[in-house]
PDB file of C-alpha atoms in Angstrom:
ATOM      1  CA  UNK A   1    -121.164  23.148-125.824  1.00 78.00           C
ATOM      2  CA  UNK A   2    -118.705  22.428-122.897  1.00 88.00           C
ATOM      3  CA  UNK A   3    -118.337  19.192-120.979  1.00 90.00           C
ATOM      4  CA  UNK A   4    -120.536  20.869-117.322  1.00 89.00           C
ATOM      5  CA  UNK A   5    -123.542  21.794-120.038  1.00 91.00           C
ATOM      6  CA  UNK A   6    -123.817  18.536-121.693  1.00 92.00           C
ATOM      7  CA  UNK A   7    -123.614  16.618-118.047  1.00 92.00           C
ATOM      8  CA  UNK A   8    -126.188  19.288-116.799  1.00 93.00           C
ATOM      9  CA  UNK A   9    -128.354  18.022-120.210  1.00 93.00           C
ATOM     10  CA  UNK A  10    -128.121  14.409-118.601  1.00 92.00           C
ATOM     11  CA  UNK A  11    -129.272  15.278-115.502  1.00 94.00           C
ATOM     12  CA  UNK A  12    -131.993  17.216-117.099  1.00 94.00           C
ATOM     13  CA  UNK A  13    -132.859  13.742-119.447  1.00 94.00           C
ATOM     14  CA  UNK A  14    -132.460  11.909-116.381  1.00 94.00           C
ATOM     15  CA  UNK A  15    -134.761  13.650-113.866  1.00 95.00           C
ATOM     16  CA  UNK A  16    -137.774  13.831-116.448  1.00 95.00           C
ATOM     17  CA  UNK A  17    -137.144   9.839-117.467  1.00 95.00           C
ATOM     18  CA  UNK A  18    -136.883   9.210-113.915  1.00 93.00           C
ATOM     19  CA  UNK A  19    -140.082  11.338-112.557  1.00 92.00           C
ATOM     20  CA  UNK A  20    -142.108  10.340-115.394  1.00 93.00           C
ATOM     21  CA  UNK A  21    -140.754   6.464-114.904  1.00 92.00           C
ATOM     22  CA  UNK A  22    -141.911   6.786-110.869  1.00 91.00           C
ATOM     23  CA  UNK A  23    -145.444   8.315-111.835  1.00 90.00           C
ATOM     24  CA  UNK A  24    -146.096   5.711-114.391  1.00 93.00           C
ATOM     25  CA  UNK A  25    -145.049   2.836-111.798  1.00 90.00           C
ATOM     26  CA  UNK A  26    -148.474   3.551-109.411  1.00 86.00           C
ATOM     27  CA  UNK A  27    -146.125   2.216-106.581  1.00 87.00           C
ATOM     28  CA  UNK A  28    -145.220   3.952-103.703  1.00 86.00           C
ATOM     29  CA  UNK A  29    -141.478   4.226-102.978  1.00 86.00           C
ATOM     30  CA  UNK A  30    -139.767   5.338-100.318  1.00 88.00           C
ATOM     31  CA  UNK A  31    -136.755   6.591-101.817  1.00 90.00           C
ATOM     32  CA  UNK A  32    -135.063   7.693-105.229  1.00 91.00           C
ATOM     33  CA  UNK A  33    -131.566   7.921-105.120  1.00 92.00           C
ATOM     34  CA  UNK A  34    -130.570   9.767-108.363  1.00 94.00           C
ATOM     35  CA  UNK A  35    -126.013   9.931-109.528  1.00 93.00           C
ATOM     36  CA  UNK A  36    -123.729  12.316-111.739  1.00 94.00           C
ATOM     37  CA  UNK A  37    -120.405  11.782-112.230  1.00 93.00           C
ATOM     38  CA  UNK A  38    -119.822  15.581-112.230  1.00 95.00           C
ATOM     39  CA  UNK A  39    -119.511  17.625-108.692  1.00 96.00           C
ATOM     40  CA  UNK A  40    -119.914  20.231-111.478  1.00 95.00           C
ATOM     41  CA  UNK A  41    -123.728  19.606-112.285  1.00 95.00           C
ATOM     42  CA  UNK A  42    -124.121  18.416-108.529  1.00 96.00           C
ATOM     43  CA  UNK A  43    -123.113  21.650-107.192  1.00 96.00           C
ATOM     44  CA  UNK A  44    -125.513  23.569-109.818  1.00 94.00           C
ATOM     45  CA  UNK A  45    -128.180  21.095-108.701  1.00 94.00           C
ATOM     46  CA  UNK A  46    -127.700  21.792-104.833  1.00 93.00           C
ATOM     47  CA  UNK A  47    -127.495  25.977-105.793  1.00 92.00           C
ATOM     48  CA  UNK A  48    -130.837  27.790-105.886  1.00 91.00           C
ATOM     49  CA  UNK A  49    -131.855  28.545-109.508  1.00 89.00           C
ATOM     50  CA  UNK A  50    -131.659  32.408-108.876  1.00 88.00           C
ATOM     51  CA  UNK A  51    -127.951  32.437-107.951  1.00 91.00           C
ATOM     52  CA  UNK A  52    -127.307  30.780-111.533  1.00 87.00           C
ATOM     53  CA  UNK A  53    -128.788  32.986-113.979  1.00 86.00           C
ATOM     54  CA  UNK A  54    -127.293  31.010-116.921  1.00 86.00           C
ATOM     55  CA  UNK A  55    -128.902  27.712-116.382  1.00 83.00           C
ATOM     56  CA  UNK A  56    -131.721  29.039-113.787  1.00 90.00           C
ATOM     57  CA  UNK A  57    -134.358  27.874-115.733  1.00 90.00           C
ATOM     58  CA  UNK A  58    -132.741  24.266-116.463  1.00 90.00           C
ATOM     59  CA  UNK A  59    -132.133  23.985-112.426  1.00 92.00           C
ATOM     60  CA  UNK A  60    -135.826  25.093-111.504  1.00 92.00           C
ATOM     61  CA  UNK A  61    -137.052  22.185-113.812  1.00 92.00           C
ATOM     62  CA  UNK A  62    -134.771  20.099-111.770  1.00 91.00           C
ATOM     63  CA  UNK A  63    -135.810  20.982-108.548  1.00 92.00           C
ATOM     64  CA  UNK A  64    -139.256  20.473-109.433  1.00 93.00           C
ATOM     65  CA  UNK A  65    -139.154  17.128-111.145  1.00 92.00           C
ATOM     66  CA  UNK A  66    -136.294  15.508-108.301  1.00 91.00           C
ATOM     67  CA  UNK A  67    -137.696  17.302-105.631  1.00 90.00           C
ATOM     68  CA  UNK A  68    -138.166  14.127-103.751  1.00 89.00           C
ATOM     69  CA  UNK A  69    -135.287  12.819-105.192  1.00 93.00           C
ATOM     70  CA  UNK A  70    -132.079  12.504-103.928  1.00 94.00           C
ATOM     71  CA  UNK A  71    -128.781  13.431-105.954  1.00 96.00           C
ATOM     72  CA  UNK A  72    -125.470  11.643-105.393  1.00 94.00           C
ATOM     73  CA  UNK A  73    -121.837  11.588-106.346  1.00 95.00           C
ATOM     74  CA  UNK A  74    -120.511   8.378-108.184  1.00 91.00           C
ATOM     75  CA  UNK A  75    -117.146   8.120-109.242  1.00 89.00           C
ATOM     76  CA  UNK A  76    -116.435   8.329-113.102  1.00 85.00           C
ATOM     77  CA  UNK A  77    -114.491   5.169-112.833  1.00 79.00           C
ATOM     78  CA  UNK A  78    -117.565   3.366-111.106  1.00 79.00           C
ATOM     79  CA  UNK A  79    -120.141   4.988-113.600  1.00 81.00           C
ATOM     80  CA  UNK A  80    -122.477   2.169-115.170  1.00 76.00           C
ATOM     81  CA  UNK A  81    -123.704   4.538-117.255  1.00 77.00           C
ATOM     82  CA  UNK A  82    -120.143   5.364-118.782  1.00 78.00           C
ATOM     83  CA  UNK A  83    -119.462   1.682-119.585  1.00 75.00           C
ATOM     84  CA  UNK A  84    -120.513   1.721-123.737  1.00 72.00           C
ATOM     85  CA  UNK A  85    -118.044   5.192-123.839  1.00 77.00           C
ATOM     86  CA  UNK A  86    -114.869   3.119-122.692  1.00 74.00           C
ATOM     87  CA  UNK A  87    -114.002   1.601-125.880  1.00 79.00           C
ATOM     88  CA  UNK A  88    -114.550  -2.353-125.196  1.00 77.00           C
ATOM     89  CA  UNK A  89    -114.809  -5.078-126.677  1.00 81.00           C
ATOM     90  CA  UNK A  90    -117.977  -6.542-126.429  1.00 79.00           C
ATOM     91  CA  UNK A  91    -116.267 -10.225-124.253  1.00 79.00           C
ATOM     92  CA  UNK A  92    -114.957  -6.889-122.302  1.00 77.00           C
ATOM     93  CA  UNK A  93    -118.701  -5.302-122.399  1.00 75.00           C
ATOM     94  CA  UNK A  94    -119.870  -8.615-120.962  1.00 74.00           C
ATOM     95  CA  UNK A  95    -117.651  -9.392-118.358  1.00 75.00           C
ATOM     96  CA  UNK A  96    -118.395  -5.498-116.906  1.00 72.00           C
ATOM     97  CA  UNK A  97    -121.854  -5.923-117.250  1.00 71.00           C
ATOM     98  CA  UNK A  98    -122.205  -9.730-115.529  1.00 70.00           C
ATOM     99  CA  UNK A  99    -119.520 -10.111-113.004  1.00 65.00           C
ATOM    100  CA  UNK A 100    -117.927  -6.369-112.587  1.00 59.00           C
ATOM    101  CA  UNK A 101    -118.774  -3.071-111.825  1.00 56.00           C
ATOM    102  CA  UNK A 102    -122.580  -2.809-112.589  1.00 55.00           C
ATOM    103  CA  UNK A 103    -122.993  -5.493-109.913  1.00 54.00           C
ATOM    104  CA  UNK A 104    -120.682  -3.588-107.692  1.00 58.00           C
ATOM    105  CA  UNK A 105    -121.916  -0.410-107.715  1.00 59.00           C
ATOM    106  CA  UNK A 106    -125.420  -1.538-107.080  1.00 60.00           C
ATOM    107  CA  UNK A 107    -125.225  -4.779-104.703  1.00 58.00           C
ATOM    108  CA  UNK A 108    -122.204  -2.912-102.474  1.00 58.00           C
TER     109      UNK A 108
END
């Protein structure tokens, strides 16, 4: 399976965590903001589902679960989900997680 397939799997994973995370919550909110490190995926996302035969049936479950959603590009440097990939040790895993770029990428 190439690298665009296995980030358009994570999107998948993430948009039916995140919609069935948001129904489960019984709160109303405003907005969802929803990131993918690959303008790959992103660009399949933001295509209509007949114009990509291939994966038309992955995108039409995305546009249904995230339709309220809103997708966004994050840098794979600034990725918090990328962090346990890197190869760190875990006073390295710590000092990303506390004091680096988790807290940066969501308090900037």
């Amino acid at each position: 399976m190439t690298i665009p397939r296995l980030e358009l799997c994570a999107a998948e994973l993430l948009s039916k965590l995140i919609s069935k995370a948001v129904s489960s919550l019984n709160l109303k909110i405003d907005k969802t903001y929803l990131y993918s490190d690959s303008t790959i995926v992103l660009a399949w996302i933001n295509t209509s589902p007949h114009l990509l035969k291939i994966f038309s049936n992955r995108i039409s479950r995305n546009h249904e679960l995230t339709k309220d959603f809103s997708w966004h590009h994050v840098k794979t440097s600034e990725n918090p989900a990328d962090i346990i990939s890197r190869g760190m040790t875990p006073q390295q895993l710590m000092e990303t997680l506390c004091g680096g770029m988790v807290h940066n990428f969501f308090f900037k």
